[in-house]
């Protein structure tokens, strides 16, 4: 499960000039069509929810919570058992199990924490942001890394990425926001192509922006 995954996409699946013709938009030629977020997941990590008519949020899926929870539970269980019976003169195996439990616990809790950060599209306040805090309550919202005003979003981009590791090969699909200057922000990246496409269509309709589907 800790096998290192690497993107095998070293060139865009669609040529920028072809993208401009396909989508009828010159900005598509100035936009990168390479994966924005290396790696990904081979299962559905996020679900799109309508909080109210003016607000959509991508939140962690049940599968993501279970996957992260397994790591956390294994790690915490190993730590608890090992610490309860930790010998006064520990051997290498004792330290290994302690480190193993700590690693799994940290990975699981980290995935739960970062996976729980919602990606919010709010028409009332006119922003997109990935944050646990309410952006409207942040003094300098422009300083946030994953944030933009909705009126700066030009299009929704869908691209695929082939990921390969020691024992795992799969496609992961990115949903990115293309801004008015051609730069991009990643929103989600997972392996369920039907869900990604359905969510992208819903988001494009919600924002009134074109969908550039290059999957």
mmCIF file with all atom_site columns, C-alpha atoms in Angstrom, residues 33-189:
data_model
loop_
_atom_site.group_PDB
_atom_site.id
_atom_site.type_symbol
_atom_site.label_atom_id
_atom_site.label_alt_id
_atom_site.label_comp_id
_atom_site.label_asym_id
_atom_site.label_entity_id
_atom_site.label_seq_id
_atom_site.pdbx_PDB_ins_code
_atom_site.Cartn_x
_atom_site.Cartn_y
_atom_site.Cartn_z
_atom_site.occupancy
_atom_site.B_iso_or_equiv
_atom_site.pdbx_formal_charge
_atom_site.auth_seq_id
_atom_site.auth_comp_id
_atom_site.auth_asym_id
_atom_site.auth_atom_id
_atom_site.pdbx_PDB_model_num
ATOM 1   C CA . UNK A 1 33  ? -2.998  19.754 -20.466 1.00 0.00 ? 33  UNK A CA 1
ATOM 2   C CA . UNK A 1 34  ? -0.537  17.833 -18.327 1.00 0.00 ? 34  UNK A CA 1
ATOM 3   C CA . UNK A 1 35  ? -1.646  16.507 -14.905 1.00 0.00 ? 35  UNK A CA 1
ATOM 4   C CA . UNK A 1 36  ? -1.609  19.277 -12.325 1.00 0.00 ? 36  UNK A CA 1
ATOM 5   C CA . UNK A 1 37  ? -1.514  16.964 -9.297  1.00 0.00 ? 37  UNK A CA 1
ATOM 6   C CA . UNK A 1 38  ? 0.867   13.970 -9.672  1.00 0.00 ? 38  UNK A CA 1
ATOM 7   C CA . UNK A 1 39  ? -0.505  10.614 -8.537  1.00 0.00 ? 39  UNK A CA 1
ATOM 8   C CA . UNK A 1 40  ? -4.096  10.081 -7.489  1.00 0.00 ? 40  UNK A CA 1
ATOM 9   C CA . UNK A 1 41  ? -6.402  7.354  -6.239  1.00 0.00 ? 41  UNK A CA 1
ATOM 10  C CA . UNK A 1 42  ? -7.995  4.325  -7.885  1.00 0.00 ? 42  UNK A CA 1
ATOM 11  C CA . UNK A 1 43  ? -11.309 4.839  -6.078  1.00 0.00 ? 43  UNK A CA 1
ATOM 12  C CA . UNK A 1 44  ? -13.806 7.655  -5.528  1.00 0.00 ? 44  UNK A CA 1
ATOM 13  C CA . UNK A 1 45  ? -12.363 9.966  -2.884  1.00 0.00 ? 45  UNK A CA 1
ATOM 14  C CA . UNK A 1 46  ? -14.834 12.849 -3.082  1.00 0.00 ? 46  UNK A CA 1
ATOM 15  C CA . UNK A 1 47  ? -18.547 13.464 -3.502  1.00 0.00 ? 47  UNK A CA 1
ATOM 16  C CA . UNK A 1 48  ? -20.236 16.666 -4.656  1.00 0.00 ? 48  UNK A CA 1
ATOM 17  C CA . UNK A 1 49  ? -22.984 17.953 -2.364  1.00 0.00 ? 49  UNK A CA 1
ATOM 18  C CA . UNK A 1 50  ? -25.434 20.814 -2.803  1.00 0.00 ? 50  UNK A CA 1
ATOM 19  C CA . UNK A 1 51  ? -25.509 22.589 0.553   1.00 0.00 ? 51  UNK A CA 1
ATOM 20  C CA . UNK A 1 52  ? -28.095 25.067 -0.719  1.00 0.00 ? 52  UNK A CA 1
ATOM 21  C CA . UNK A 1 53  ? -28.945 26.491 -4.186  1.00 0.00 ? 53  UNK A CA 1
ATOM 22  C CA . UNK A 1 54  ? -25.975 28.876 -4.063  1.00 0.00 ? 54  UNK A CA 1
ATOM 23  C CA . UNK A 1 55  ? -23.339 26.560 -2.590  1.00 0.00 ? 55  UNK A CA 1
ATOM 24  C CA . UNK A 1 56  ? -21.704 23.303 -3.735  1.00 0.00 ? 56  UNK A CA 1
ATOM 25  C CA . UNK A 1 57  ? -19.043 21.406 -1.796  1.00 0.00 ? 57  UNK A CA 1
ATOM 26  C CA . UNK A 1 58  ? -16.763 18.490 -2.611  1.00 0.00 ? 58  UNK A CA 1
ATOM 27  C CA . UNK A 1 59  ? -16.411 16.399 0.547   1.00 0.00 ? 59  UNK A CA 1
ATOM 28  C CA . UNK A 1 60  ? -14.612 13.179 1.445   1.00 0.00 ? 60  UNK A CA 1
ATOM 29  C CA . UNK A 1 61  ? -16.475 10.068 0.302   1.00 0.00 ? 61  UNK A CA 1
ATOM 30  C CA . UNK A 1 62  ? -17.335 7.166  2.575   1.00 0.00 ? 62  UNK A CA 1
ATOM 31  C CA . UNK A 1 63  ? -14.670 5.090  0.853   1.00 0.00 ? 63  UNK A CA 1
ATOM 32  C CA . UNK A 1 64  ? -12.026 7.717  1.591   1.00 0.00 ? 64  UNK A CA 1
ATOM 33  C CA . UNK A 1 65  ? -13.019 7.845  5.265   1.00 0.00 ? 65  UNK A CA 1
ATOM 34  C CA . UNK A 1 66  ? -12.947 4.039  5.561   1.00 0.00 ? 66  UNK A CA 1
ATOM 35  C CA . UNK A 1 67  ? -9.598  3.789  3.763   1.00 0.00 ? 67  UNK A CA 1
ATOM 36  C CA . UNK A 1 68  ? -8.041  6.446  6.015   1.00 0.00 ? 68  UNK A CA 1
ATOM 37  C CA . UNK A 1 69  ? -9.691  4.971  9.097   1.00 0.00 ? 69  UNK A CA 1
ATOM 38  C CA . UNK A 1 70  ? -8.153  1.545  8.432   1.00 0.00 ? 70  UNK A CA 1
ATOM 39  C CA . UNK A 1 71  ? -4.660  3.053  8.511   1.00 0.00 ? 71  UNK A CA 1
ATOM 40  C CA . UNK A 1 72  ? -5.422  5.000  11.675  1.00 0.00 ? 72  UNK A CA 1
ATOM 41  C CA . UNK A 1 73  ? -6.999  2.052  13.523  1.00 0.00 ? 73  UNK A CA 1
ATOM 42  C CA . UNK A 1 74  ? -4.174  -0.344 12.601  1.00 0.00 ? 74  UNK A CA 1
ATOM 43  C CA . UNK A 1 75  ? -1.542  2.158  13.671  1.00 0.00 ? 75  UNK A CA 1
ATOM 44  C CA . UNK A 1 76  ? -3.200  3.141  16.937  1.00 0.00 ? 76  UNK A CA 1
ATOM 45  C CA . UNK A 1 77  ? -3.904  -0.509 17.803  1.00 0.00 ? 77  UNK A CA 1
ATOM 46  C CA . UNK A 1 78  ? -0.285  -1.545 17.220  1.00 0.00 ? 78  UNK A CA 1
ATOM 47  C CA . UNK A 1 79  ? 0.945   1.425  19.258  1.00 0.00 ? 79  UNK A CA 1
ATOM 48  C CA . UNK A 1 80  ? -1.427  0.689  22.140  1.00 0.00 ? 80  UNK A CA 1
ATOM 49  C CA . UNK A 1 81  ? -0.545  -3.006 22.323  1.00 0.00 ? 81  UNK A CA 1
ATOM 50  C CA . UNK A 1 82  ? 3.179   -2.419 21.971  1.00 0.00 ? 82  UNK A CA 1
ATOM 51  C CA . UNK A 1 83  ? 3.337   0.429  24.504  1.00 0.00 ? 83  UNK A CA 1
ATOM 52  C CA . UNK A 1 84  ? 1.347   -1.617 27.020  1.00 0.00 ? 84  UNK A CA 1
ATOM 53  C CA . UNK A 1 85  ? 3.912   -4.430 26.823  1.00 0.00 ? 85  UNK A CA 1
ATOM 54  C CA . UNK A 1 86  ? 7.046   -2.484 25.947  1.00 0.00 ? 86  UNK A CA 1
ATOM 55  C CA . UNK A 1 87  ? 10.047  -4.340 27.447  1.00 0.00 ? 87  UNK A CA 1
ATOM 56  C CA . UNK A 1 88  ? 12.557  -2.541 29.677  1.00 0.00 ? 88  UNK A CA 1
ATOM 57  C CA . UNK A 1 89  ? 15.325  -3.629 27.293  1.00 0.00 ? 89  UNK A CA 1
ATOM 58  C CA . UNK A 1 90  ? 13.767  -3.345 23.828  1.00 0.00 ? 90  UNK A CA 1
ATOM 59  C CA . UNK A 1 91  ? 15.166  -5.087 20.761  1.00 0.00 ? 91  UNK A CA 1
ATOM 60  C CA . UNK A 1 92  ? 15.151  -3.884 17.157  1.00 0.00 ? 92  UNK A CA 1
ATOM 61  C CA . UNK A 1 93  ? 11.841  -5.659 16.556  1.00 0.00 ? 93  UNK A CA 1
ATOM 62  C CA . UNK A 1 94  ? 10.206  -3.693 19.374  1.00 0.00 ? 94  UNK A CA 1
ATOM 63  C CA . UNK A 1 95  ? 11.348  -0.365 17.931  1.00 0.00 ? 95  UNK A CA 1
ATOM 64  C CA . UNK A 1 96  ? 10.266  -1.483 14.455  1.00 0.00 ? 96  UNK A CA 1
ATOM 65  C CA . UNK A 1 97  ? 6.715   -2.270 15.605  1.00 0.00 ? 97  UNK A CA 1
ATOM 66  C CA . UNK A 1 98  ? 6.565   1.018  17.471  1.00 0.00 ? 98  UNK A CA 1
ATOM 67  C CA . UNK A 1 99  ? 7.655   2.918  14.361  1.00 0.00 ? 99  UNK A CA 1
ATOM 68  C CA . UNK A 1 100 ? 5.265   0.859  12.206  1.00 0.00 ? 100 UNK A CA 1
ATOM 69  C CA . UNK A 1 101 ? 2.311   1.744  14.433  1.00 0.00 ? 101 UNK A CA 1
ATOM 70  C CA . UNK A 1 102 ? 3.274   5.414  14.585  1.00 0.00 ? 102 UNK A CA 1
ATOM 71  C CA . UNK A 1 103 ? 3.655   5.608  10.796  1.00 0.00 ? 103 UNK A CA 1
ATOM 72  C CA . UNK A 1 104 ? 0.279   4.002  10.086  1.00 0.00 ? 104 UNK A CA 1
ATOM 73  C CA . UNK A 1 105 ? -1.424  6.178  12.704  1.00 0.00 ? 105 UNK A CA 1
ATOM 74  C CA . UNK A 1 106 ? 0.090   9.373  11.294  1.00 0.00 ? 106 UNK A CA 1
ATOM 75  C CA . UNK A 1 107 ? -0.733  8.442  7.687   1.00 0.00 ? 107 UNK A CA 1
ATOM 76  C CA . UNK A 1 108 ? -4.324  7.510  8.562   1.00 0.00 ? 108 UNK A CA 1
ATOM 77  C CA . UNK A 1 109 ? -4.975  10.585 10.692  1.00 0.00 ? 109 UNK A CA 1
ATOM 78  C CA . UNK A 1 110 ? -3.283  12.789 8.101   1.00 0.00 ? 110 UNK A CA 1
ATOM 79  C CA . UNK A 1 111 ? -5.474  11.435 5.294   1.00 0.00 ? 111 UNK A CA 1
ATOM 80  C CA . UNK A 1 112 ? -8.574  11.884 7.454   1.00 0.00 ? 112 UNK A CA 1
ATOM 81  C CA . UNK A 1 113 ? -7.629  15.478 8.236   1.00 0.00 ? 113 UNK A CA 1
ATOM 82  C CA . UNK A 1 114 ? -6.631  16.630 4.758   1.00 0.00 ? 114 UNK A CA 1
ATOM 83  C CA . UNK A 1 115 ? -9.374  14.562 3.123   1.00 0.00 ? 115 UNK A CA 1
ATOM 84  C CA . UNK A 1 116 ? -11.946 16.300 5.298   1.00 0.00 ? 116 UNK A CA 1
ATOM 85  C CA . UNK A 1 117 ? -11.066 19.757 3.960   1.00 0.00 ? 117 UNK A CA 1
ATOM 86  C CA . UNK A 1 118 ? -14.023 20.669 1.724   1.00 0.00 ? 118 UNK A CA 1
ATOM 87  C CA . UNK A 1 119 ? -13.704 22.324 -1.681  1.00 0.00 ? 119 UNK A CA 1
ATOM 88  C CA . UNK A 1 120 ? -16.354 25.055 -1.544  1.00 0.00 ? 120 UNK A CA 1
ATOM 89  C CA . UNK A 1 121 ? -18.067 26.938 -4.380  1.00 0.00 ? 121 UNK A CA 1
ATOM 90  C CA . UNK A 1 122 ? -20.136 29.758 -2.869  1.00 0.00 ? 122 UNK A CA 1
ATOM 91  C CA . UNK A 1 123 ? -22.118 32.069 -5.160  1.00 0.00 ? 123 UNK A CA 1
ATOM 92  C CA . UNK A 1 124 ? -23.341 34.252 -2.309  1.00 0.00 ? 124 UNK A CA 1
ATOM 93  C CA . UNK A 1 125 ? -19.805 35.262 -1.317  1.00 0.00 ? 125 UNK A CA 1
ATOM 94  C CA . UNK A 1 126 ? -18.395 34.755 -4.823  1.00 0.00 ? 126 UNK A CA 1
ATOM 95  C CA . UNK A 1 127 ? -15.478 32.475 -4.031  1.00 0.00 ? 127 UNK A CA 1
ATOM 96  C CA . UNK A 1 128 ? -13.970 29.016 -4.451  1.00 0.00 ? 128 UNK A CA 1
ATOM 97  C CA . UNK A 1 129 ? -11.726 27.730 -1.662  1.00 0.00 ? 129 UNK A CA 1
ATOM 98  C CA . UNK A 1 130 ? -10.350 24.562 -0.069  1.00 0.00 ? 130 UNK A CA 1
ATOM 99  C CA . UNK A 1 131 ? -10.397 25.323 3.636   1.00 0.00 ? 131 UNK A CA 1
ATOM 100 C CA . UNK A 1 132 ? -11.802 24.206 6.973   1.00 0.00 ? 132 UNK A CA 1
ATOM 101 C CA . UNK A 1 133 ? -12.385 27.854 7.858   1.00 0.00 ? 133 UNK A CA 1
ATOM 102 C CA . UNK A 1 134 ? -15.052 30.008 6.290   1.00 0.00 ? 134 UNK A CA 1
ATOM 103 C CA . UNK A 1 135 ? -13.188 32.202 3.783   1.00 0.00 ? 135 UNK A CA 1
ATOM 104 C CA . UNK A 1 136 ? -15.585 35.085 4.399   1.00 0.00 ? 136 UNK A CA 1
ATOM 105 C CA . UNK A 1 137 ? -14.185 35.270 7.910   1.00 0.00 ? 137 UNK A CA 1
ATOM 106 C CA . UNK A 1 138 ? -10.522 35.430 6.826   1.00 0.00 ? 138 UNK A CA 1
ATOM 107 C CA . UNK A 1 139 ? -8.987  38.902 6.758   1.00 0.00 ? 139 UNK A CA 1
ATOM 108 C CA . UNK A 1 140 ? -6.720  38.418 3.706   1.00 0.00 ? 140 UNK A CA 1
ATOM 109 C CA . UNK A 1 141 ? -8.455  35.795 1.596   1.00 0.00 ? 141 UNK A CA 1
ATOM 110 C CA . UNK A 1 142 ? -6.191  36.529 -1.401  1.00 0.00 ? 142 UNK A CA 1
ATOM 111 C CA . UNK A 1 143 ? -3.277  35.023 0.555   1.00 0.00 ? 143 UNK A CA 1
ATOM 112 C CA . UNK A 1 144 ? -4.930  31.588 0.565   1.00 0.00 ? 144 UNK A CA 1
ATOM 113 C CA . UNK A 1 145 ? -3.273  29.031 -1.726  1.00 0.00 ? 145 UNK A CA 1
ATOM 114 C CA . UNK A 1 146 ? -6.369  27.198 -2.967  1.00 0.00 ? 146 UNK A CA 1
ATOM 115 C CA . UNK A 1 147 ? -8.713  30.111 -3.516  1.00 0.00 ? 147 UNK A CA 1
ATOM 116 C CA . UNK A 1 148 ? -10.127 32.225 -6.321  1.00 0.00 ? 148 UNK A CA 1
ATOM 117 C CA . UNK A 1 149 ? -13.085 34.444 -7.003  1.00 0.00 ? 149 UNK A CA 1
ATOM 118 C CA . UNK A 1 150 ? -15.777 32.697 -9.030  1.00 0.00 ? 150 UNK A CA 1
ATOM 119 C CA . UNK A 1 151 ? -15.668 35.401 -11.701 1.00 0.00 ? 151 UNK A CA 1
ATOM 120 C CA . UNK A 1 152 ? -12.039 34.456 -12.440 1.00 0.00 ? 152 UNK A CA 1
ATOM 121 C CA . UNK A 1 153 ? -12.993 30.888 -13.376 1.00 0.00 ? 153 UNK A CA 1
ATOM 122 C CA . UNK A 1 154 ? -13.013 30.515 -17.156 1.00 0.00 ? 154 UNK A CA 1
ATOM 123 C CA . UNK A 1 155 ? -13.665 26.789 -17.633 1.00 0.00 ? 155 UNK A CA 1
ATOM 124 C CA . UNK A 1 156 ? -13.723 23.349 -16.006 1.00 0.00 ? 156 UNK A CA 1
ATOM 125 C CA . UNK A 1 157 ? -10.966 21.003 -17.225 1.00 0.00 ? 157 UNK A CA 1
ATOM 126 C CA . UNK A 1 158 ? -11.041 17.200 -17.108 1.00 0.00 ? 158 UNK A CA 1
ATOM 127 C CA . UNK A 1 159 ? -7.856  15.228 -17.824 1.00 0.00 ? 159 UNK A CA 1
ATOM 128 C CA . UNK A 1 160 ? -6.635  11.707 -17.070 1.00 0.00 ? 160 UNK A CA 1
ATOM 129 C CA . UNK A 1 161 ? -3.366  10.423 -15.696 1.00 0.00 ? 161 UNK A CA 1
ATOM 130 C CA . UNK A 1 162 ? -1.933  6.901  -15.787 1.00 0.00 ? 162 UNK A CA 1
ATOM 131 C CA . UNK A 1 163 ? -0.419  5.968  -12.430 1.00 0.00 ? 163 UNK A CA 1
ATOM 132 C CA . UNK A 1 164 ? 1.872   2.995  -11.961 1.00 0.00 ? 164 UNK A CA 1
ATOM 133 C CA . UNK A 1 165 ? 3.559   1.472  -8.920  1.00 0.00 ? 165 UNK A CA 1
ATOM 134 C CA . UNK A 1 166 ? 5.120   -1.833 -7.938  1.00 0.00 ? 166 UNK A CA 1
ATOM 135 C CA . UNK A 1 167 ? 1.792   -3.693 -7.848  1.00 0.00 ? 167 UNK A CA 1
ATOM 136 C CA . UNK A 1 168 ? -0.756  -1.110 -8.947  1.00 0.00 ? 168 UNK A CA 1
ATOM 137 C CA . UNK A 1 169 ? -1.696  0.442  -12.255 1.00 0.00 ? 169 UNK A CA 1
ATOM 138 C CA . UNK A 1 170 ? -4.726  2.636  -12.820 1.00 0.00 ? 170 UNK A CA 1
ATOM 139 C CA . UNK A 1 171 ? -6.046  5.882  -14.260 1.00 0.00 ? 171 UNK A CA 1
ATOM 140 C CA . UNK A 1 172 ? -6.848  8.827  -12.046 1.00 0.00 ? 172 UNK A CA 1
ATOM 141 C CA . UNK A 1 173 ? -8.959  11.724 -13.302 1.00 0.00 ? 173 UNK A CA 1
ATOM 142 C CA . UNK A 1 174 ? -8.402  15.374 -12.470 1.00 0.00 ? 174 UNK A CA 1
ATOM 143 C CA . UNK A 1 175 ? -11.045 18.059 -12.271 1.00 0.00 ? 175 UNK A CA 1
ATOM 144 C CA . UNK A 1 176 ? -9.292  21.413 -12.545 1.00 0.00 ? 176 UNK A CA 1
ATOM 145 C CA . UNK A 1 177 ? -10.433 25.013 -12.660 1.00 0.00 ? 177 UNK A CA 1
ATOM 146 C CA . UNK A 1 178 ? -8.997  27.029 -15.552 1.00 0.00 ? 178 UNK A CA 1
ATOM 147 C CA . UNK A 1 179 ? -8.674  30.681 -14.594 1.00 0.00 ? 179 UNK A CA 1
ATOM 148 C CA . UNK A 1 180 ? -8.927  33.681 -16.896 1.00 0.00 ? 180 UNK A CA 1
ATOM 149 C CA . UNK A 1 181 ? -5.129  33.857 -17.333 1.00 0.00 ? 181 UNK A CA 1
ATOM 150 C CA . UNK A 1 182 ? -4.867  30.155 -18.263 1.00 0.00 ? 182 UNK A CA 1
ATOM 151 C CA . UNK A 1 183 ? -3.525  29.032 -14.885 1.00 0.00 ? 183 UNK A CA 1
ATOM 152 C CA . UNK A 1 184 ? -5.209  26.139 -13.081 1.00 0.00 ? 184 UNK A CA 1
ATOM 153 C CA . UNK A 1 185 ? -6.373  25.028 -9.645  1.00 0.00 ? 185 UNK A CA 1
ATOM 154 C CA . UNK A 1 186 ? -6.937  21.361 -8.851  1.00 0.00 ? 186 UNK A CA 1
ATOM 155 C CA . UNK A 1 187 ? -10.220 20.495 -7.155  1.00 0.00 ? 187 UNK A CA 1
ATOM 156 C CA . UNK A 1 188 ? -10.393 16.679 -7.073  1.00 0.00 ? 188 UNK A CA 1
ATOM 157 C CA . UNK A 1 189 ? -8.367  13.755 -8.416  1.00 0.00 ? 189 UNK A CA 1
#
